[in-house]
Amino acid sequence: MRGLAAGNWKMNGTGESLSEIEALLAAHPTPGCEVLICPPATLLARLASMVHGTALKVGGQDCHAAASGAHTGDISAPMLAEAGADYVILGHSERRANHAESDAVVAAKVSAAQAAGLKAIVCVGETEAERDGGRTLDIITTQIEGSLPEGTDPACLVIAYEPVWAIGTGRTPTTDQIAEVHAALRAQLADRFGTDRIALLYGGSVKPSNAAEIFAIPHVNGALVGGASLKAADFGGIIEALSAA
Ligand code: PGA
């Protein structure tokens, strides 16, 4: 399975930031893994036309479950696809926490995304209190069950394991902790979908200096990267580590 290095710019980036993409493309014209950038929606169409014909793909950071309608401020999956997106991140912990997105809401978005021809990157992860309480695998299993609707197409699905306490904190789980969750995810997904070809990403404080170690963990097929995806040099280091894994 080809690895996936996915960058999530979150609410960062203006037109000026596209120079980082130029630098990234110049340094990595033919990466040995799939490379994705999910910019803020304001940059999506510009980025998509900029990277047209290159190895770089673009994606959204969220979508609404409906295709259109009276939902001020929201963006639908067909709109993302029309703007040039191939992927959409769904159920990121910041959406779950800041916008009260339940597993059921995420599941409805997965259906909408896949119906629009997008690949869904579905995020799951425990809080620090849940980990301390020994509930990590329970939480992950429940999130997966509830966030993947009936009719989910496993060929258009990526899962990202992102411990909430590791996002933007500089802290990462031990390799054993990541390995335990990824093995559980692999087993759960194989049981439900009958395939072990669904890419499993790790996310949370991935940077060039820890990327190789993380990509060596069984069932880690790439990374979802926040802060370190904003700079071409940092994201480039992660792409190199994944290409070499
Ligand atoms: P981080 O964010 O790499 O800045 O920790 C990861 C994410 O939220 O996807």
Coordinates of C-alpha atoms and ligand atoms in Angstrom, one line a residue:
M1 CA 0.0 0.0 0.0
R2 CA 1.3 3.5 -0.9
G3 CA 1.8 5.7 2.1
L4 CA -0.1 8.9 2.5
A5 CA 1.4 12.1 3.9
A6 CA -1.6 14.4 4.5
G7 CA -1.2 18.0 5.6
N8 CA -4.0 19.8 7.6
W9 CA -3.4 23.5 7.5
K10 CA -6.4 24.1 9.8
M11 CA -7.3 27.8 10.0
N12 CA -3.9 28.9 8.7
G13 CA -2.7 30.2 5.4
T14 CA -3.4 33.1 3.0
G15 CA -2.3 33.5 -0.6
E16 CA 1.2 34.0 0.5
S17 CA 1.4 30.5 2.0
L18 CA 1.1 29.0 -1.5
S19 CA 4.8 29.8 -1.9
E20 CA 5.4 26.9 0.5
I21 CA 3.6 24.6 -1.9
E22 CA 5.8 25.9 -4.8
A23 CA 8.9 25.1 -2.6
L24 CA 7.5 21.6 -1.7
L25 CA 6.8 20.8 -5.4
A26 CA 10.2 22.0 -6.4
A27 CA 11.9 19.8 -3.7
H28 CA 9.7 16.7 -4.2
P29 CA 8.4 16.6 -7.8
T30 CA 8.0 12.8 -7.7
P31 CA 7.5 11.7 -4.0
G32 CA 7.6 8.1 -3.1
C33 CA 4.2 8.4 -1.3
E34 CA 0.9 10.1 -1.9
V35 CA 1.0 13.7 -0.8
L36 CA -2.1 15.7 0.2
I37 CA -2.7 19.3 1.5
C38 CA -5.9 20.3 3.1
P39 CA -5.8 24.1 3.1
P40 CA -8.5 26.4 4.4
A41 CA -11.5 26.5 2.1
T42 CA -10.5 30.0 0.8
L43 CA -7.4 28.5 -0.8
L44 CA -8.8 25.3 -2.1
A45 CA -9.6 26.2 -5.7
R46 CA -6.4 28.2 -6.1
L47 CA -4.3 25.4 -4.7
A48 CA -6.1 22.8 -6.8
S49 CA -5.3 24.7 -10.1
M50 CA -1.7 25.3 -8.9
V51 CA -1.0 21.6 -8.3
H52 CA -2.9 20.4 -11.4
G53 CA -0.8 17.8 -13.2
T54 CA 1.6 17.3 -10.2
A55 CA 1.7 14.5 -7.7
L56 CA 0.1 16.7 -5.0
K57 CA -3.6 16.3 -4.1
V58 CA -5.8 18.7 -2.3
G59 CA -8.6 18.1 0.2
G60 CA -11.1 19.9 2.4
Q61 CA -11.0 20.0 6.2
D62 CA -14.7 19.3 6.7
C63 CA -18.0 19.2 4.8
H64 CA -21.7 19.4 5.5
A65 CA -23.8 16.3 5.3
A66 CA -26.3 17.9 2.9
A67 CA -25.4 18.7 -0.7
S68 CA -26.9 22.2 -0.6
G69 CA -29.3 24.3 1.4
A70 CA -29.8 26.9 4.1
H71 CA -26.6 26.2 6.1
T72 CA -24.8 29.6 6.4
G73 CA -21.1 29.2 6.6
D74 CA -21.0 25.5 5.6
I75 CA -19.5 23.9 2.5
S76 CA -20.9 20.7 0.9
A77 CA -19.0 17.7 -0.4
P78 CA -20.0 18.4 -4.0
M79 CA -18.7 21.9 -3.6
L80 CA -15.3 20.6 -2.4
A81 CA -15.2 18.1 -5.3
E82 CA -16.0 20.9 -7.8
A83 CA -13.2 23.1 -6.3
G84 CA -10.7 20.3 -7.0
A85 CA -10.6 18.3 -3.8
D86 CA -10.0 14.6 -3.8
Y87 CA -10.2 14.1 -0.1
V88 CA -11.9 15.5 2.9
I89 CA -11.0 15.2 6.6
L90 CA -14.0 14.3 8.7
G91 CA -14.5 14.1 12.5
H92 CA -11.2 15.8 13.4
S93 CA -11.1 16.2 17.2
E94 CA -11.2 20.0 16.8
R95 CA -14.5 19.6 14.9
R96 CA -15.8 17.1 17.5
A97 CA -14.9 19.4 20.4
N98 CA -15.5 22.9 19.0
H99 CA -18.6 22.1 16.9
A100 CA -20.0 19.3 19.0
E101 CA -19.8 16.7 16.2
S102 CA -21.0 13.4 17.3
D103 CA -20.2 10.0 15.7
A104 CA -23.6 10.2 14.0
V105 CA -22.9 13.6 12.5
V106 CA -19.5 12.3 11.2
A107 CA -21.1 9.3 9.7
A108 CA -23.6 11.4 7.8
K109 CA -20.7 13.5 6.4
V110 CA -18.9 10.3 5.4
S111 CA -21.9 9.3 3.3
A112 CA -22.1 12.7 1.7
A113 CA -18.4 12.8 1.0
Q114 CA -18.3 9.4 -0.6
A115 CA -21.4 10.1 -2.6
A116 CA -19.6 13.2 -4.0
G117 CA -16.6 11.1 -5.1
L118 CA -14.4 12.2 -2.2
K119 CA -12.2 10.0 -0.1
A120 CA -13.0 10.4 3.5
I121 CA -10.2 10.7 6.1
V122 CA -12.0 9.8 9.3
C123 CA -10.3 10.9 12.6
V124 CA -10.6 9.1 15.9
G125 CA -8.7 9.4 19.1
E126 CA -8.9 9.4 22.9
T127 CA -8.5 12.3 25.3
E128 CA -5.8 12.2 28.0
A129 CA -8.3 11.4 30.7
E130 CA -9.7 8.5 28.6
R131 CA -6.2 7.1 28.1
D132 CA -5.4 7.5 31.8
G133 CA -8.6 5.7 32.6
G134 CA -7.5 2.7 30.4
R135 CA -10.3 3.3 27.9
T136 CA -8.4 4.1 24.7
L137 CA -9.3 1.0 22.7
D138 CA -12.9 1.2 23.8
I139 CA -13.2 4.8 22.7
I140 CA -11.5 4.2 19.4
T141 CA -13.6 1.1 18.6
T142 CA -16.8 3.0 19.5
Q143 CA -15.8 6.0 17.4
I144 CA -15.1 3.8 14.4
E145 CA -18.3 1.9 14.7
G146 CA -20.4 5.1 15.0
S147 CA -18.5 7.2 12.5
L148 CA -18.6 4.8 9.5
P149 CA -22.1 4.6 8.1
E150 CA -23.8 1.6 6.4
G151 CA -22.6 1.5 2.9
T152 CA -19.2 3.0 3.6
D153 CA -16.9 2.3 0.6
P154 CA -13.6 1.0 2.1
A155 CA -11.8 1.9 -1.2
C156 CA -12.5 5.6 -0.5
L157 CA -11.7 5.5 3.2
V158 CA -8.7 6.5 5.3
I159 CA -8.6 6.4 9.1
A160 CA -6.4 8.7 11.1
Y161 CA -5.6 7.8 14.7
E162 CA -5.0 11.1 16.5
P163 CA -4.8 11.1 20.3
V164 CA -6.3 14.4 21.3
W165 CA -3.6 15.0 23.9
A166 CA -0.9 14.7 21.2
I167 CA -2.3 17.2 18.8
G168 CA -0.3 20.5 18.7
T169 CA 1.3 19.6 22.0
G170 CA 4.7 18.3 20.9
R171 CA 3.9 15.1 22.8
T172 CA 3.5 11.8 21.1
P173 CA 2.5 8.3 22.3
T174 CA 5.1 5.6 22.6
T175 CA 5.6 3.4 19.6
D176 CA 4.0 0.6 21.6
Q177 CA 0.9 2.7 22.2
I178 CA 0.6 3.6 18.6
A179 CA 1.2 0.0 17.6
E180 CA -1.6 -1.2 19.9
V181 CA -4.2 1.2 18.5
H182 CA -3.2 0.6 14.9
A183 CA -3.4 -3.2 15.3
A184 CA -6.8 -2.9 16.9
L185 CA -8.0 -0.6 14.1
R186 CA -6.6 -3.0 11.4
A187 CA -8.5 -5.9 13.0
Q188 CA -11.7 -4.0 13.4
L189 CA -11.7 -2.7 9.8
A190 CA -10.7 -6.1 8.4
D191 CA -13.6 -7.7 10.3
R192 CA -16.1 -5.2 9.1
F193 CA -15.0 -4.6 5.5
G194 CA -13.0 -7.8 4.7
T195 CA -10.0 -5.9 3.6
D196 CA -6.7 -4.8 5.1
R197 CA -6.1 -2.2 2.4
I198 CA -7.6 0.8 4.3
A199 CA -4.8 3.3 5.0
L200 CA -4.2 4.0 8.7
L201 CA -2.6 7.3 9.5
Y202 CA -1.1 8.4 12.7
G203 CA -1.6 12.1 13.6
G204 CA -0.4 14.3 16.5
S205 CA 2.9 16.2 16.7
V206 CA 4.4 14.3 13.7
K207 CA 7.6 16.1 12.6
P208 CA 10.7 15.3 10.6
S209 CA 12.6 14.2 13.7
N210 CA 10.1 11.5 14.8
A211 CA 8.5 10.5 11.4
A212 CA 10.8 7.6 10.5
E213 CA 10.2 6.0 13.9
I214 CA 6.5 6.4 13.6
F215 CA 6.4 5.0 10.0
A216 CA 8.3 1.9 11.1
I217 CA 5.4 0.9 13.4
P218 CA 3.3 -1.9 11.9
H219 CA 0.0 -0.8 10.3
V220 CA 1.0 2.9 10.2
N221 CA 0.6 3.8 6.5
G222 CA 1.2 7.5 6.8
A223 CA 0.5 10.6 8.8
L224 CA -2.0 13.4 9.3
V225 CA 0.2 16.4 10.0
G226 CA -0.9 19.8 11.3
G227 CA 1.8 22.3 12.4
A228 CA 4.6 20.6 10.5
S229 CA 2.7 20.7 7.2
L230 CA 2.8 24.5 7.0
K231 CA 6.5 24.7 6.1
A232 CA 7.8 23.0 3.0
A233 CA 11.0 22.0 4.7
D234 CA 9.3 20.3 7.6
F235 CA 6.6 18.6 5.5
G236 CA 9.3 17.6 3.0
G237 CA 11.2 15.8 5.7
I238 CA 8.1 13.8 6.6
I239 CA 7.5 13.0 2.9
E240 CA 11.0 11.7 2.7
A241 CA 10.7 9.6 5.8
L242 CA 7.5 8.0 4.5
S243 CA 8.9 7.5 1.0
A244 CA 11.8 5.6 2.6
A245 CA 9.6 3.5 4.9
Ligands
PGA1 P1 -0.3 18.6 14.8 O1 -1.8 18.4 14.4 O2 0.6 17.9 13.8 O3 -0.1 20.1 14.8 O4 -0.2 18.0 16.1 C1 -2.3 17.1 13.8 C2 -3.7 17.2 13.5 O5 -4.5 17.9 14.2 O6 -4.1 16.6 12.4

